[in-house]
XYZ file of C-alpha atoms in Angstrom:
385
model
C -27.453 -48.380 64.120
C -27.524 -46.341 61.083
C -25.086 -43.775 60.689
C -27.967 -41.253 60.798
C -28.909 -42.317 64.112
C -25.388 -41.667 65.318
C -26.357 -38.167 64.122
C -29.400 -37.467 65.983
C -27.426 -38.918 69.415
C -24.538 -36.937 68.890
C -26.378 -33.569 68.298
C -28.585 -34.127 71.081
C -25.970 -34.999 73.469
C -23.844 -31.493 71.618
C -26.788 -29.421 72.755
C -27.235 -30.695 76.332
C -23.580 -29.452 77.107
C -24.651 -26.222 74.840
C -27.915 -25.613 77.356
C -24.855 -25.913 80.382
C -22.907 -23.466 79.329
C -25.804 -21.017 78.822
C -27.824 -21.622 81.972
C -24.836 -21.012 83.932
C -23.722 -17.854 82.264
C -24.643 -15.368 85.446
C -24.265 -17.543 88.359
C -22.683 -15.680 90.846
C -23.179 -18.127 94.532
C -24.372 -21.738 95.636
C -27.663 -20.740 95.531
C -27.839 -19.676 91.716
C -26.074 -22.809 91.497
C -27.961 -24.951 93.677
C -31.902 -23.417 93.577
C -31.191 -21.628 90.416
C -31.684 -18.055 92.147
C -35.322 -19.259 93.248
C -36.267 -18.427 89.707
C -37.997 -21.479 88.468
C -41.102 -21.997 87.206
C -43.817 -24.791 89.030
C -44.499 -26.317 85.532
C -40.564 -26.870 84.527
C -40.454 -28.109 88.250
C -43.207 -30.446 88.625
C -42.434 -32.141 84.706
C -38.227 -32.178 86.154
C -39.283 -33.827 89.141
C -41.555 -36.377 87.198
C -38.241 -37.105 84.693
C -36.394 -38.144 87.881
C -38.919 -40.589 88.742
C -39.882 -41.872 85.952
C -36.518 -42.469 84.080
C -35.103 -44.816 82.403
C -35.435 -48.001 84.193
C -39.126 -47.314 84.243
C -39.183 -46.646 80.406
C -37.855 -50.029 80.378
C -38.781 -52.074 82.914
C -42.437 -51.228 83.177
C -43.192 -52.081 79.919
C -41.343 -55.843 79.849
C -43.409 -56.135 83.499
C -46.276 -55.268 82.225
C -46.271 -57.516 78.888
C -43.841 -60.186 78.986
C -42.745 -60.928 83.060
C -44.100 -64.007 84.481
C -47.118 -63.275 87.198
C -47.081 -59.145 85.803
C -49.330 -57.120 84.254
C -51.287 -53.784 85.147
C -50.850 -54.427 88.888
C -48.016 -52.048 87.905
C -50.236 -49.526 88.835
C -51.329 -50.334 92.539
C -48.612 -48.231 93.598
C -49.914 -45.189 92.102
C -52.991 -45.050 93.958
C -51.448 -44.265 96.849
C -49.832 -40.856 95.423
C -52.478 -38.622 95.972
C -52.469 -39.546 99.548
C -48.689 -38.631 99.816
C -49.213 -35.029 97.770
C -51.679 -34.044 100.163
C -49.405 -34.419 103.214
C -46.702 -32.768 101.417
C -48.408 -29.910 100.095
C -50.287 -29.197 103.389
C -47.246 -29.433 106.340
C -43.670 -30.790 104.994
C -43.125 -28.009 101.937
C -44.241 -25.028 103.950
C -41.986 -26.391 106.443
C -38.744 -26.423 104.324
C -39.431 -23.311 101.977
C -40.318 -21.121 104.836
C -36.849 -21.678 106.709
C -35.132 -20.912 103.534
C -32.906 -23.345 103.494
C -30.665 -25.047 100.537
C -29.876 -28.525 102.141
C -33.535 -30.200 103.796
C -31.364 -31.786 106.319
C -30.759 -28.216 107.988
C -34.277 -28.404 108.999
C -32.320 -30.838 111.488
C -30.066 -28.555 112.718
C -32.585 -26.407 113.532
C -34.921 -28.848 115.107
C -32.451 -31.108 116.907
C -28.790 -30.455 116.727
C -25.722 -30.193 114.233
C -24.929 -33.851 114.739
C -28.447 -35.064 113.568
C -27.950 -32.967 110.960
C -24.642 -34.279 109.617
C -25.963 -37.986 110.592
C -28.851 -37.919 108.360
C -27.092 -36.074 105.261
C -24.392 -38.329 104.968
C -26.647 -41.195 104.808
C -28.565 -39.072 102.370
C -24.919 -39.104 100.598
C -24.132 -42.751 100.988
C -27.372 -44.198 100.455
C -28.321 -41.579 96.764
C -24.470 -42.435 95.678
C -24.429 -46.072 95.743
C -28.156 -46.228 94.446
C -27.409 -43.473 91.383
C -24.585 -45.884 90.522
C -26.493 -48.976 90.254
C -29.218 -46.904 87.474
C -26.505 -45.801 85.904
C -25.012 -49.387 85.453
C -28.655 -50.631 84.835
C -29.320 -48.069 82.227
C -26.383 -48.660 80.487
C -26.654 -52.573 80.261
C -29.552 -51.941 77.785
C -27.850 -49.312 75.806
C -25.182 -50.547 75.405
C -27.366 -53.531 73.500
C -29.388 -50.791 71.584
C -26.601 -49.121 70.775
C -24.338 -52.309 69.821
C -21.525 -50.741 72.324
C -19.362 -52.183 75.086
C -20.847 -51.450 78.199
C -18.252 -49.325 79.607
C -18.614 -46.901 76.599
C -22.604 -46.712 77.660
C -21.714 -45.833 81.050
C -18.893 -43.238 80.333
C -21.135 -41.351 77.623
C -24.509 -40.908 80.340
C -21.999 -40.061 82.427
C -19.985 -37.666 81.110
C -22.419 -35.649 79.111
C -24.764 -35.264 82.664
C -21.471 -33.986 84.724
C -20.540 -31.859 81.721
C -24.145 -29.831 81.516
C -24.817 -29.981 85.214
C -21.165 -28.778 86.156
C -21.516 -25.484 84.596
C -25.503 -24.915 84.305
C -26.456 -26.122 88.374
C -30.138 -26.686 88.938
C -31.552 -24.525 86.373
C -29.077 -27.197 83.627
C -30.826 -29.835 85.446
C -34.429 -28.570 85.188
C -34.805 -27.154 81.763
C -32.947 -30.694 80.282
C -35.308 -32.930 82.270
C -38.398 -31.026 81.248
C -36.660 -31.782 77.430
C -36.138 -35.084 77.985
C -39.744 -35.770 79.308
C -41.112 -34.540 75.655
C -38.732 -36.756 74.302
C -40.021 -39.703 76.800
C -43.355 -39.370 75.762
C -42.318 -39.089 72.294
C -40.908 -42.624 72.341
C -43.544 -44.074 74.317
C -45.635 -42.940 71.083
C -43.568 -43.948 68.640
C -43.132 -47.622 70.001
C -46.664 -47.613 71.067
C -47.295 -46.681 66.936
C -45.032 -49.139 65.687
C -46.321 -52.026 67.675
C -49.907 -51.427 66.736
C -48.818 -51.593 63.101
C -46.571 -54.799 63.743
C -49.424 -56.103 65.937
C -52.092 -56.143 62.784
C -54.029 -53.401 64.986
C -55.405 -52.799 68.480
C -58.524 -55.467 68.196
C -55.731 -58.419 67.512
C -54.269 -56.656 70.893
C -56.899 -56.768 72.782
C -58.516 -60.111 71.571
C -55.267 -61.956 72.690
C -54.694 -60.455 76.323
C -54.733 -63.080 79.095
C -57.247 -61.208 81.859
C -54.545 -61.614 84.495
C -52.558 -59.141 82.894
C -55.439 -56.664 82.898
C -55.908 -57.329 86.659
C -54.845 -53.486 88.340
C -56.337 -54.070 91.789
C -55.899 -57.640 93.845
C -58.745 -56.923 96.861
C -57.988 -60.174 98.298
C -54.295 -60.244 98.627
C -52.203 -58.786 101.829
C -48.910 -59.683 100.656
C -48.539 -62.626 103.094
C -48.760 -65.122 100.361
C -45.953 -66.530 98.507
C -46.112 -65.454 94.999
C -49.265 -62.615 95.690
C -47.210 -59.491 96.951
C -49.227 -57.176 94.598
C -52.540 -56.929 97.058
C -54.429 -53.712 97.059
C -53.851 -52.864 101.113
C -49.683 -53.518 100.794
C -49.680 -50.916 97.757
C -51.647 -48.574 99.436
C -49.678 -48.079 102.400
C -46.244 -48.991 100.653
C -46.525 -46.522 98.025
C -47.699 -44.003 100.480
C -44.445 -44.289 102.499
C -42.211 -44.456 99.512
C -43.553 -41.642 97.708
C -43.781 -39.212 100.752
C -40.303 -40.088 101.874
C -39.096 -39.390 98.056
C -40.961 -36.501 97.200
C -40.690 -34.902 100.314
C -37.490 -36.509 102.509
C -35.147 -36.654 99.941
C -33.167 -33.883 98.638
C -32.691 -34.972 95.182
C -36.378 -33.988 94.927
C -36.919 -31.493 97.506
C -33.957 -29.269 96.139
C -36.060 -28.461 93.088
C -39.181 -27.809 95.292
C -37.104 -25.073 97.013
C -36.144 -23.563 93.518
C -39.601 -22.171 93.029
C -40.437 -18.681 93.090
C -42.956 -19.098 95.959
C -44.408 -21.542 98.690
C -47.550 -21.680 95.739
C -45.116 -22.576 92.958
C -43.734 -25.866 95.102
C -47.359 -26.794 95.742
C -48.468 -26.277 92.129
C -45.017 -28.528 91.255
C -46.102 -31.428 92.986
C -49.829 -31.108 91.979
C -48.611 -31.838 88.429
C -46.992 -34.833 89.563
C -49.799 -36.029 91.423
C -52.212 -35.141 87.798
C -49.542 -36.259 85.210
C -47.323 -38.994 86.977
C -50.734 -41.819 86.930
C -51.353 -40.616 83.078
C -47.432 -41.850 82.279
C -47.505 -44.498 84.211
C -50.536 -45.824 82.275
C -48.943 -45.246 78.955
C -45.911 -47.261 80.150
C -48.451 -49.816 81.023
C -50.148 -49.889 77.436
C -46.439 -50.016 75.783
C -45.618 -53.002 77.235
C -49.258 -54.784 76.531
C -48.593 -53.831 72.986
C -45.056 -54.864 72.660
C -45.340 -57.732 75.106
C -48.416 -59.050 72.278
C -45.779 -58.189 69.392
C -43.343 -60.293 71.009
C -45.193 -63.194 72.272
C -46.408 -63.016 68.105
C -42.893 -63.459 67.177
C -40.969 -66.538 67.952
C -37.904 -64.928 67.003
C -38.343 -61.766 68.763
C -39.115 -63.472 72.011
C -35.940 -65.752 71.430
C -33.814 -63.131 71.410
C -35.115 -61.221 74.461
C -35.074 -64.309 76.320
C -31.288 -64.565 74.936
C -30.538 -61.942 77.604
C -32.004 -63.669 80.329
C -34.381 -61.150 81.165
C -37.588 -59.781 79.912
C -36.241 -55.938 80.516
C -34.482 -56.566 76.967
C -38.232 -56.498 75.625
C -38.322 -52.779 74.682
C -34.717 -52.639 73.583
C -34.849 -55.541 71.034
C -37.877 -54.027 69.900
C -35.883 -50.740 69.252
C -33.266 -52.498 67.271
C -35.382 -54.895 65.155
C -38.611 -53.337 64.680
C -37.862 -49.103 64.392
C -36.528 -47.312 60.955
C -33.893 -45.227 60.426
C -33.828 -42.767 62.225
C -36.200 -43.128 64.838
C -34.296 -45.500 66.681
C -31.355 -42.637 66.809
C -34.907 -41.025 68.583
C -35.911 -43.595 71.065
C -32.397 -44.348 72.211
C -32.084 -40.285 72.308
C -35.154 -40.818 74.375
C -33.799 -43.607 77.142
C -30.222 -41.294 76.935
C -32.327 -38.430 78.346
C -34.708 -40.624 80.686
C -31.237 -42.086 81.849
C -29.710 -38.516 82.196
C -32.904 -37.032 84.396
C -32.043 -39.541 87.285
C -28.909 -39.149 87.174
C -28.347 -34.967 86.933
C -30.849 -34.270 89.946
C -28.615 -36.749 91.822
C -25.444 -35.337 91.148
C -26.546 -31.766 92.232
C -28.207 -32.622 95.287
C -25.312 -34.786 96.198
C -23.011 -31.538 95.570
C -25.625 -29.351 97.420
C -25.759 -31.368 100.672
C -22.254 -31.852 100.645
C -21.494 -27.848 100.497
C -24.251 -26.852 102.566
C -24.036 -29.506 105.634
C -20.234 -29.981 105.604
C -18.201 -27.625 103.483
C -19.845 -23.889 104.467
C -20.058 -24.417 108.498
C -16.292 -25.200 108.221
C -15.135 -23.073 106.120
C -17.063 -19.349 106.868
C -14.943 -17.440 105.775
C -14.895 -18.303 101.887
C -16.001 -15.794 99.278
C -18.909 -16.618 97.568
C -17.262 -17.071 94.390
C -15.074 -19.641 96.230
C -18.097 -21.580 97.778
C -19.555 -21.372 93.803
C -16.415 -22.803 92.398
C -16.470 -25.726 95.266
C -19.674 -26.416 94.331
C -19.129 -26.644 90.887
C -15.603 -29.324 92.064
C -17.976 -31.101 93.858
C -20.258 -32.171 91.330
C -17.310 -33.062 89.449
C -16.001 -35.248 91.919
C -19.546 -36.987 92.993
């Protein structure tokens, strides 16, 4: 990379920390920290929430499914359809639930339902089970940087790292909100500037279109129930798959539920999760068109496909095309943009992990803490997760 580039990374990753600091100015207990003082508005909500899910592994993964991966294409989608089906469930009986009993860790609810043990039971598999999998997109994330970037590995890992304890650590939830809601401008900023750049590589979107194979323009598979080998994309399997995945996410899992209870009012959670349910299909789409484009560009390119499959894997589609293919410039931009995709899984994760920690094993210990004290455990936590 250029040494502009280098620029535009650094100063981006200078004012992340920057927004921290700020954001976490008047904190003053866990819940500042943890549900930013119930302040938040449903729009910065519902586009944070949307950053988590749609971070960086999608940004590249998606795209080298869609285009380039053996048996893909814009079955991608199936998934999706069953979103709508999961908001309505969510909106109607499981947020009202949580933000009416006020509470900061979702697996309280438990307590109150059941007992203290269910309660402890369920959040430290909550712990075990978000650690190990925020590790492994971390390490997945950082694989591809490190190649756009043209840095060891371990360098990749330590700056996403780093720079996501250092503005969550003293900004909390609100740190975490206002950077995803950044970083999903600057996600659909590179999704536009690669789509750009591989319509003007591509000789133009009839070329595009003209070469497609029809399978990869197949979204819905009617006849498949994911019993056969090789056809696990069917229409019924994605329906009730995605259903269960995305209620049990959006609603069951406090890395996402956390920011729900942030809102101002039971309305503001619902209107958070109606914007993922409008916007998160839209995105997903987008990702879908990059990787047609890019996957044409590449299969175009004897060199370019050589290259990607070099690396063994067709993920490495949208990050050779960031190397080879983007100016000065804007590839300090597009890696700015996976940095930040990277970054939105990752912060939410970290402060939920810290929240559920304090709130279901730290606080019904230790009563008798200030809350100062409980705000500067907090803040330890999240350092240590």
């Amino acid at each position: 990379m250029h040494f502009i580039d280098w620029i535009i990374i650094t100063s981006y990753l200078v004012f992340l920390i920057s927004l921290g600091v700020y954001l976490g100015r008047k904190q003053k207990e866990t819940k500042d920290y943890f549900l930013g003082g119930k302040s938040l508005s449903w729009w910065s909500i519902g586009l944070s929430t949307m950053a988590t899910q749609l971070g960086a592994v999608s940004f590249i993964s998606a795209p080298a499914f869609v285009g380039l991966r053996e048996n893909g294409g814009l079955i991608w989608l199936g998934y999706e359809f069953a979103l709508p089906f999961a908001m309505i469930i969510l909106i109607w009986k499981v947020i009202p639930l949580f933000h009416n009993t006020g509470v900061v860790s979702i697996y309280e609810f438990l307590e109150l339902r059941f007992d203290v043990k269910t309660r402890k039971f369920i959040s430290l598999i909550f712990l075990l089970s978000r650690g190990f999998a925020t590790g492994i997109t971390i390490y997945a994330t950082a694989i591809v940087v490190a190649v756009v970037m043209k840095l060891d590995i371990y360098y990749t890992i330590f700056i996403i790292g780093a720079v996501s304890i250092a503005y969550d650590f003293f900004g909390g939830i609100k740190a975490v909100v206002y950077s995803d809601v950044i970083q999903m401008v600057l996600i659909f900023c590179g999704i536009f500037i690669c789509g750009a750049f591989g319509i003007y590589y591509a000789g133009g979107v009839d070329s595009i279109v003209s070469a497609l194979s029809p399978s990869r323009l197949t979204a819905v598979q009617f006849n498949h129930f994911g019993f056969e080998k090789g056809k696990d994309f069917g229409f019924l399997p994605l329906l009730f798959g995605g259903f269960f995945m995305y209620i049990s996410y959006y609603g069951f899992d406090q890395s996402q539920v956390q920011r729900e209870l942030s809102a101002r009012s039971l309305t503001d959670s619902r209107k958070s999760l109606l914007v993922n349910a409008f916007l998160r299909y839209p995105l997903v789409l987008l990702y879908c068109i990059l990787g047609l484009i890019i996957g044409y560009v590449a299969l175009q390119n004897p060199e370019f496909l050589q290259k990607v499959q070099s690396y063994g894997r067709a993920d490495y589609m949208i990050p050779v095309f960031i190397t080879d293919y983007l100016p000065t410039g804007l590839t300090g931009l597009i890696v700015v943009a996976i940095l930040a995709a990277s970054m939105s899984s990752l912060d939410s994760a970290l402060n939920s992990l810290s929240a559920s920690t304090m709130e279901d094993f730290i606080k019904p210990k230790y009563q008798n803490l200030s809350d100062k004290e409980l705000l500067l455990y907090s803040k330890i936590i999240t350092l240590l997760w």
